[in-house]
PDB file of C-alpha atoms in Angstrom:
ATOM      1  CA  ALA A  21      14.475 -24.979  11.773  1.00 53.00           C
ATOM      2  CA  SER A  22      13.719 -24.353   8.140  1.00 66.00           C
ATOM      3  CA  ILE A  23      10.395 -23.563   6.529  1.00 67.00           C
ATOM      4  CA  PRO A  24       8.985 -26.252   4.198  1.00 72.00           C
ATOM      5  CA  PRO A  25       9.441 -25.269   0.529  1.00 70.00           C
ATOM      6  CA  ASN A  26       5.695 -25.480  -0.188  1.00 75.00           C
ATOM      7  CA  ILE A  27       4.970 -22.597   2.234  1.00 78.00           C
ATOM      8  CA  SER A  28       5.407 -19.054   0.969  1.00 80.00           C
ATOM      9  CA  LEU A  29       5.781 -16.110   3.304  1.00 87.00           C
ATOM     10  CA  ALA A  30       5.068 -12.401   3.124  1.00 91.00           C
ATOM     11  CA  VAL A  31       7.099  -9.891   5.114  1.00 93.00           C
ATOM     12  CA  VAL A  32       6.779  -6.211   5.994  1.00 94.00           C
ATOM     13  CA  TYR A  33       9.384  -3.613   5.100  1.00 95.00           C
ATOM     14  CA  ASN A  34       9.367  -0.029   6.373  1.00 95.00           C
ATOM     15  CA  PRO A  35      11.282   2.249   3.992  1.00 96.00           C
ATOM     16  CA  TYR A  36      10.542   5.189   6.329  1.00 94.00           C
ATOM     17  CA  GLU A  37      12.456   3.664   9.247  1.00 93.00           C
ATOM     18  CA  GLU A  38      14.948   6.080  10.826  1.00 91.00           C
ATOM     19  CA  ASP A  39      17.587   3.316  10.948  1.00 94.00           C
ATOM     20  CA  ILE A  40      17.221   2.318   7.284  1.00 95.00           C
ATOM     21  CA  GLN A  41      20.474   0.303   7.261  1.00 96.00           C
ATOM     22  CA  GLY A  42      19.097  -1.826  10.101  1.00 96.00           C
ATOM     23  CA  GLU A  43      15.742  -2.212   8.323  1.00 96.00           C
ATOM     24  CA  ASN A  44      17.522  -3.199   5.082  1.00 97.00           C
ATOM     25  CA  LEU A  45      19.582  -5.788   6.960  1.00 97.00           C
ATOM     26  CA  ARG A  46      16.432  -7.213   8.599  1.00 95.00           C
ATOM     27  CA  LEU A  47      14.786  -7.495   5.174  1.00 95.00           C
ATOM     28  CA  LYS A  48      17.791  -9.359   3.770  1.00 95.00           C
ATOM     29  CA  GLU A  49      17.630 -11.754   6.731  1.00 93.00           C
ATOM     30  CA  LYS A  50      13.888 -12.319   6.191  1.00 92.00           C
ATOM     31  CA  LEU A  51      14.551 -13.139   2.529  1.00 90.00           C
ATOM     32  CA  LEU A  52      16.659 -16.144   3.562  1.00 86.00           C
ATOM     33  CA  TYR A  53      13.315 -17.912   3.983  1.00 84.00           C
ATOM     34  CA  ASN A  54      10.712 -18.725   1.325  1.00 84.00           C
ATOM     35  CA  VAL A  55       9.404 -15.159   0.952  1.00 88.00           C
ATOM     36  CA  ASN A  56       7.396 -14.241  -2.148  1.00 91.00           C
ATOM     37  CA  THR A  57       5.778 -10.925  -1.123  1.00 94.00           C
ATOM     38  CA  ILE A  58       6.980  -7.748   0.581  1.00 96.00           C
ATOM     39  CA  TYR A  59       4.418  -5.368   2.072  1.00 95.00           C
ATOM     40  CA  LEU A  60       5.505  -1.733   2.297  1.00 95.00           C
ATOM     41  CA  GLN A  61       4.508   0.306   5.337  1.00 92.00           C
ATOM     42  CA  PHE A  62       2.575   3.543   4.744  1.00 92.00           C
ATOM     43  CA  GLY A  63       4.452   6.826   5.270  1.00 92.00           C
ATOM     44  CA  SER A  64       4.842  10.337   3.910  1.00 93.00           C
ATOM     45  CA  ASP A  65       8.496  10.689   2.826  1.00 95.00           C
ATOM     46  CA  LEU A  66       8.480   9.964  -0.913  1.00 95.00           C
ATOM     47  CA  THR A  67      12.283  10.089  -1.184  1.00 96.00           C
ATOM     48  CA  LYS A  68      12.583   7.310   1.402  1.00 96.00           C
ATOM     49  CA  LEU A  69       9.821   5.331  -0.318  1.00 97.00           C
ATOM     50  CA  ARG A  70      11.599   5.528  -3.678  1.00 97.00           C
ATOM     51  CA  GLY A  71      14.890   4.508  -2.035  1.00 97.00           C
ATOM     52  CA  GLY A  72      13.217   1.540  -0.350  1.00 97.00           C
ATOM     53  CA  VAL A  73      11.590   0.307  -3.553  1.00 97.00           C
ATOM     54  CA  GLU A  74      14.888   0.691  -5.430  1.00 97.00           C
ATOM     55  CA  PHE A  75      16.599  -1.335  -2.681  1.00 97.00           C
ATOM     56  CA  ILE A  76      14.014  -4.100  -3.121  1.00 97.00           C
ATOM     57  CA  ASN A  77      14.566  -4.003  -6.896  1.00 96.00           C
ATOM     58  CA  VAL A  78      18.311  -4.522  -6.349  1.00 96.00           C
ATOM     59  CA  LEU A  79      17.492  -7.510  -4.121  1.00 95.00           C
ATOM     60  CA  ASN A  80      15.137  -8.796  -6.836  1.00 93.00           C
ATOM     61  CA  LYS A  81      17.909  -8.635  -9.459  1.00 94.00           C
ATOM     62  CA  GLU A  82      20.235 -10.570  -7.135  1.00 93.00           C
ATOM     63  CA  ARG A  83      17.521 -13.183  -6.546  1.00 91.00           C
ATOM     64  CA  LEU A  84      16.903 -13.636 -10.278  1.00 91.00           C
ATOM     65  CA  GLN A  85      20.646 -14.105 -10.857  1.00 92.00           C
ATOM     66  CA  GLN A  86      20.550 -16.845  -8.194  1.00 90.00           C
ATOM     67  CA  GLY A  87      17.648 -18.554  -9.989  1.00 87.00           C
ATOM     68  CA  LYS A  88      15.067 -17.525  -7.394  1.00 87.00           C
ATOM     69  CA  HIS A  89      11.636 -16.087  -8.151  1.00 86.00           C
ATOM     70  CA  SER A  90      10.978 -12.343  -8.247  1.00 90.00           C
ATOM     71  CA  LEU A  91       9.399 -10.742  -5.192  1.00 92.00           C
ATOM     72  CA  LYS A  92       5.927  -9.244  -5.395  1.00 94.00           C
ATOM     73  CA  ILE A  93       5.759  -5.789  -3.779  1.00 95.00           C
ATOM     74  CA  VAL A  94       2.529  -4.534  -2.220  1.00 94.00           C
ATOM     75  CA  GLY A  95       2.315  -0.960  -0.978  1.00 93.00           C
ATOM     76  CA  SER A  96       0.031   0.350   1.726  1.00 90.00           C
ATOM     77  CA  VAL A  97      -2.181   3.316   0.818  1.00 88.00           C
ATOM     78  CA  MET A  98      -4.459   5.332   3.059  1.00 86.00           C
ATOM     79  CA  ILE A  99      -6.893   7.812   1.549  1.00 86.00           C
ATOM     80  CA  PRO A 100      -6.405  10.999   3.613  1.00 86.00           C
ATOM     81  CA  SER A 101      -9.273  12.588   5.476  1.00 85.00           C
ATOM     82  CA  LYS A 102      -9.297  15.247   8.177  1.00 87.00           C
ATOM     83  CA  GLN A 103     -10.582  12.643  10.622  1.00 85.00           C
ATOM     84  CA  MET A 104      -7.780  10.194   9.791  1.00 85.00           C
ATOM     85  CA  LEU A 105      -5.114  12.888  10.133  1.00 87.00           C
ATOM     86  CA  ALA A 106      -6.518  13.996  13.513  1.00 87.00           C
ATOM     87  CA  ARG A 107      -6.542  10.374  14.705  1.00 86.00           C
ATOM     88  CA  PHE A 108      -2.906   9.836  13.683  1.00 85.00           C
ATOM     89  CA  ARG A 109      -1.832  13.138  15.287  1.00 81.00           C
ATOM     90  CA  PHE A 110      -3.390  11.970  18.562  1.00 82.00           C
ATOM     91  CA  ARG A 111      -2.517   8.259  18.431  1.00 79.00           C
ATOM     92  CA  PRO A 112      -0.304   7.146  15.501  1.00 74.00           C
ATOM     93  CA  TRP A 113       0.077   3.473  14.658  1.00 78.00           C
ATOM     94  CA  ALA A 114       3.361   1.852  15.627  1.00 76.00           C
ATOM     95  CA  GLY A 115       5.878   2.099  12.803  1.00 74.00           C
ATOM     96  CA  LEU A 116       3.903   4.754  10.943  1.00 82.00           C
ATOM     97  CA  VAL A 117       6.152   7.709  10.050  1.00 84.00           C
ATOM     98  CA  LEU A 118       4.179  10.772   8.942  1.00 87.00           C
ATOM     99  CA  SER A 119       5.562  14.303   8.774  1.00 89.00           C
ATOM    100  CA  GLU A 120       3.992  17.161  10.726  1.00 90.00           C
ATOM    101  CA  GLU A 121       3.150  18.823   7.396  1.00 93.00           C
ATOM    102  CA  PHE A 122       1.328  15.674   6.257  1.00 89.00           C
ATOM    103  CA  LEU A 123      -0.611  15.400   9.523  1.00 90.00           C
ATOM    104  CA  ASN A 124      -1.582  19.086   9.664  1.00 90.00           C
ATOM    105  CA  ASP A 125      -2.606  19.832   6.066  1.00 92.00           C
ATOM    106  CA  ILE A 126      -5.078  17.675   4.114  1.00 91.00           C
ATOM    107  CA  ASN A 127      -3.824  19.158   0.811  1.00 91.00           C
ATOM    108  CA  ILE A 128      -0.233  18.162   1.580  1.00 93.00           C
ATOM    109  CA  ALA A 129      -1.446  14.700   2.631  1.00 92.00           C
ATOM    110  CA  ASN A 130      -3.398  14.285  -0.625  1.00 90.00           C
ATOM    111  CA  LYS A 131      -0.386  15.414  -2.666  1.00 92.00           C
ATOM    112  CA  ALA A 132       1.894  12.972  -0.816  1.00 93.00           C
ATOM    113  CA  VAL A 133      -0.495  10.055  -1.422  1.00 92.00           C
ATOM    114  CA  LYS A 134      -0.734  10.991  -5.114  1.00 90.00           C
ATOM    115  CA  GLY A 135       3.084  10.976  -5.272  1.00 92.00           C
ATOM    116  CA  MET A 136       3.170   7.619  -3.495  1.00 93.00           C
ATOM    117  CA  ILE A 137       0.797   6.082  -6.017  1.00 92.00           C
ATOM    118  CA  GLU A 138       2.882   7.460  -8.892  1.00 91.00           C
ATOM    119  CA  ILE A 139       5.960   5.779  -7.394  1.00 94.00           C
ATOM    120  CA  TYR A 140       3.977   2.544  -7.028  1.00 93.00           C
ATOM    121  CA  ARG A 141       2.964   2.741 -10.699  1.00 90.00           C
ATOM    122  CA  GLN A 142       6.512   3.490 -11.818  1.00 92.00           C
ATOM    123  CA  TYR A 143       7.908   0.475  -9.970  1.00 94.00           C
ATOM    124  CA  LYS A 144       4.913  -1.836 -10.568  1.00 92.00           C
ATOM    125  CA  VAL A 145       4.008  -1.998  -6.876  1.00 94.00           C
ATOM    126  CA  GLU A 146       0.509  -3.320  -6.206  1.00 91.00           C
ATOM    127  CA  SER A 147      -1.538  -1.037  -3.933  1.00 88.00           C
ATOM    128  CA  ILE A 148      -3.637  -2.117  -1.011  1.00 87.00           C
ATOM    129  CA  VAL A 149      -5.979   0.560   0.307  1.00 84.00           C
ATOM    130  CA  GLU A 150      -6.273   0.299   4.074  1.00 82.00           C
ATOM    131  CA  THR A 151      -8.959   2.924   4.600  1.00 79.00           C
ATOM    132  CA  ALA A 152     -12.662   2.532   3.991  1.00 77.00           C
ATOM    133  CA  ILE A 153     -13.976   3.871   0.703  1.00 75.00           C
ATOM    134  CA  SER A 154     -16.981   6.072   1.412  1.00 73.00           C
ATOM    135  CA  GLU A 155     -19.101   8.569  -0.485  1.00 75.00           C
ATOM    136  CA  LYS A 156     -16.949  11.355   1.038  1.00 74.00           C
ATOM    137  CA  ASN A 157     -13.622  10.052  -0.273  1.00 72.00           C
ATOM    138  CA  TYR A 158     -14.748   8.140  -3.369  1.00 72.00           C
ATOM    139  CA  LEU A 159     -13.944  10.964  -5.813  1.00 72.00           C
ATOM    140  CA  LEU A 160     -10.424  11.297  -4.413  1.00 71.00           C
ATOM    141  CA  PHE A 161     -10.026   7.519  -4.533  1.00 73.00           C
ATOM    142  CA  ARG A 162     -11.141   7.457  -8.159  1.00 74.00           C
ATOM    143  CA  GLU A 163      -8.779  10.318  -9.027  1.00 73.00           C
ATOM    144  CA  LEU A 164      -5.861   8.567  -7.332  1.00 71.00           C
ATOM    145  CA  PHE A 165      -6.354   5.199  -8.973  1.00 70.00           C
ATOM    146  CA  GLN A 166      -8.005   6.162 -12.268  1.00 68.00           C
ATOM    147  CA  GLU A 167      -8.129   3.047 -14.457  1.00 50.00           C
ATOM    148  CA  GLU A 168      -6.811   0.498 -11.992  1.00 50.00           C
ATOM    149  CA  CYS A 169      -9.841   0.053  -9.725  1.00 47.00           C
ATOM    150  CA  VAL A 170     -11.082  -3.375  -8.748  1.00 47.00           C
ATOM    151  CA  PHE A 171     -13.691  -3.606  -6.013  1.00 47.00           C
ATOM    152  CA  VAL A 172     -15.058  -6.402  -3.905  1.00 44.00           C
ATOM    153  CA  ASP A 173     -18.806  -6.383  -3.265  1.00 46.00           C
ATOM    154  CA  ILE A 174     -19.379  -5.531   0.398  1.00 44.00           C
ATOM    155  CA  ASP A 175     -22.379  -7.850   0.632  1.00 51.00           C
ATOM    156  CA  GLU A 176     -20.218 -10.780  -0.489  1.00 53.00           C
ATOM    157  CA  ASN A 177     -17.183  -9.759   1.550  1.00 51.00           C
ATOM    158  CA  PRO A 178     -17.904  -7.675   4.670  1.00 49.00           C
ATOM    159  CA  LYS A 179     -14.198  -7.003   5.195  1.00 48.00           C
ATOM    160  CA  ALA A 180     -14.157  -5.017   1.947  1.00 46.00           C
ATOM    161  CA  GLU A 181     -15.220  -1.933   3.900  1.00 41.00           C
ATOM    162  CA  ALA A 182     -11.907  -1.987   5.775  1.00 38.00           C
ATOM    163  CA  ALA A 183      -9.622  -2.797   2.857  1.00 39.00           C
ATOM    164  CA  CYS A 184     -10.231  -2.489  -0.852  1.00 41.00           C
ATOM    165  CA  LEU A 185      -7.593  -4.123  -3.052  1.00 42.00           C
ATOM    166  CA  THR A 186      -6.638  -2.443  -6.276  1.00 40.00           C
ATOM    167  CA  LYS A 187      -4.772  -4.051  -9.151  1.00 38.00           C
ATOM    168  CA  ILE A 188      -4.051  -3.233 -12.741  1.00 31.00           C
ATOM    169  CA  LYS A 189      -6.286  -5.776 -14.434  1.00 30.00           C
ATOM    170  CA  GLN A 190      -9.638  -6.054 -16.149  1.00 28.00           C
ATOM    171  CA  SER A 191     -12.405  -6.088 -13.572  1.00 30.00           C
ATOM    172  CA  SER A 192     -15.261  -8.527 -13.922  1.00 29.00           C
ATOM    173  CA  ILE A 193     -17.591  -5.940 -12.378  1.00 30.00           C
ATOM    174  CA  SER A 194     -16.526  -3.148 -14.706  1.00 32.00           C
ATOM    175  CA  SER A 195     -17.183  -2.790 -18.414  1.00 32.00           C
ATOM    176  CA  SER A 196     -13.808  -1.178 -19.114  1.00 34.00           C
ATOM    177  CA  ASN A 197     -10.434  -0.791 -17.459  1.00 33.00           C
ATOM    178  CA  ASN A 198     -11.063   2.851 -16.573  1.00 33.00           C
ATOM    179  CA  ASP A 199     -14.536   2.434 -15.118  1.00 32.00           C
ATOM    180  CA  CYS A 200     -14.368   2.293 -11.326  1.00 34.00           C
ATOM    181  CA  VAL A 201     -17.328   0.824  -9.550  1.00 35.00           C
ATOM    182  CA  SER A 202     -18.139   2.133  -6.099  1.00 35.00           C
ATOM    183  CA  PRO A 203     -18.591  -0.411  -3.313  1.00 39.00           C
ATOM    184  CA  ARG A 204     -22.207  -0.895  -2.345  1.00 35.00           C
ATOM    185  CA  LYS A 205     -23.267   0.022   1.137  1.00 36.00           C
ATOM    186  CA  LYS A 206     -25.089  -2.464   3.275  1.00 36.00           C
ATOM    187  CA  THR A 207     -28.667  -1.580   4.008  1.00 36.00           C
ATOM    188  CA  ARG A 208     -29.788  -1.861   7.580  1.00 38.00           C
ATOM    189  CA  LYS A 209     -33.029  -3.654   8.284  1.00 37.00           C
TER     190      LYS A 209
END
């Protein structure tokens, strides 16, 4: 059965997978369908991340030569906190590959996430932040993303607490490209 041409799909790719040849083969098989977006899994090995993004770029070049559209790449980002690291040490998410150093040292985790975001910038990967943005981690968030912040108002979109999308574009809620606006907290009545 084939997928109708008017339906576009997004797929997940894990560049941190131990069996990277198998993961690369699965991605190639997924791309036989009408895929327009690849979501990258979060992880801590920047060398594997760079290799995975370069692999996708090779696939993109092949697709363009075949007259197909370019794939959009979206990378998962989690803003480290001691609580998050403790949670992942105790019960990691399936498919999440984080080093012991990352899980046991907040400074190493912050440095790894900064490196991840630099790789995303270099390869024009859109970031999706999967952790809540709070007063505690807002300064780190702002430092990580600098001028590329775009927020959704929590009152208009309650799910914005769980995921805050960031893109390089002019924000309608910001007066300039480098002016991040913090999400508003809901007030309890």
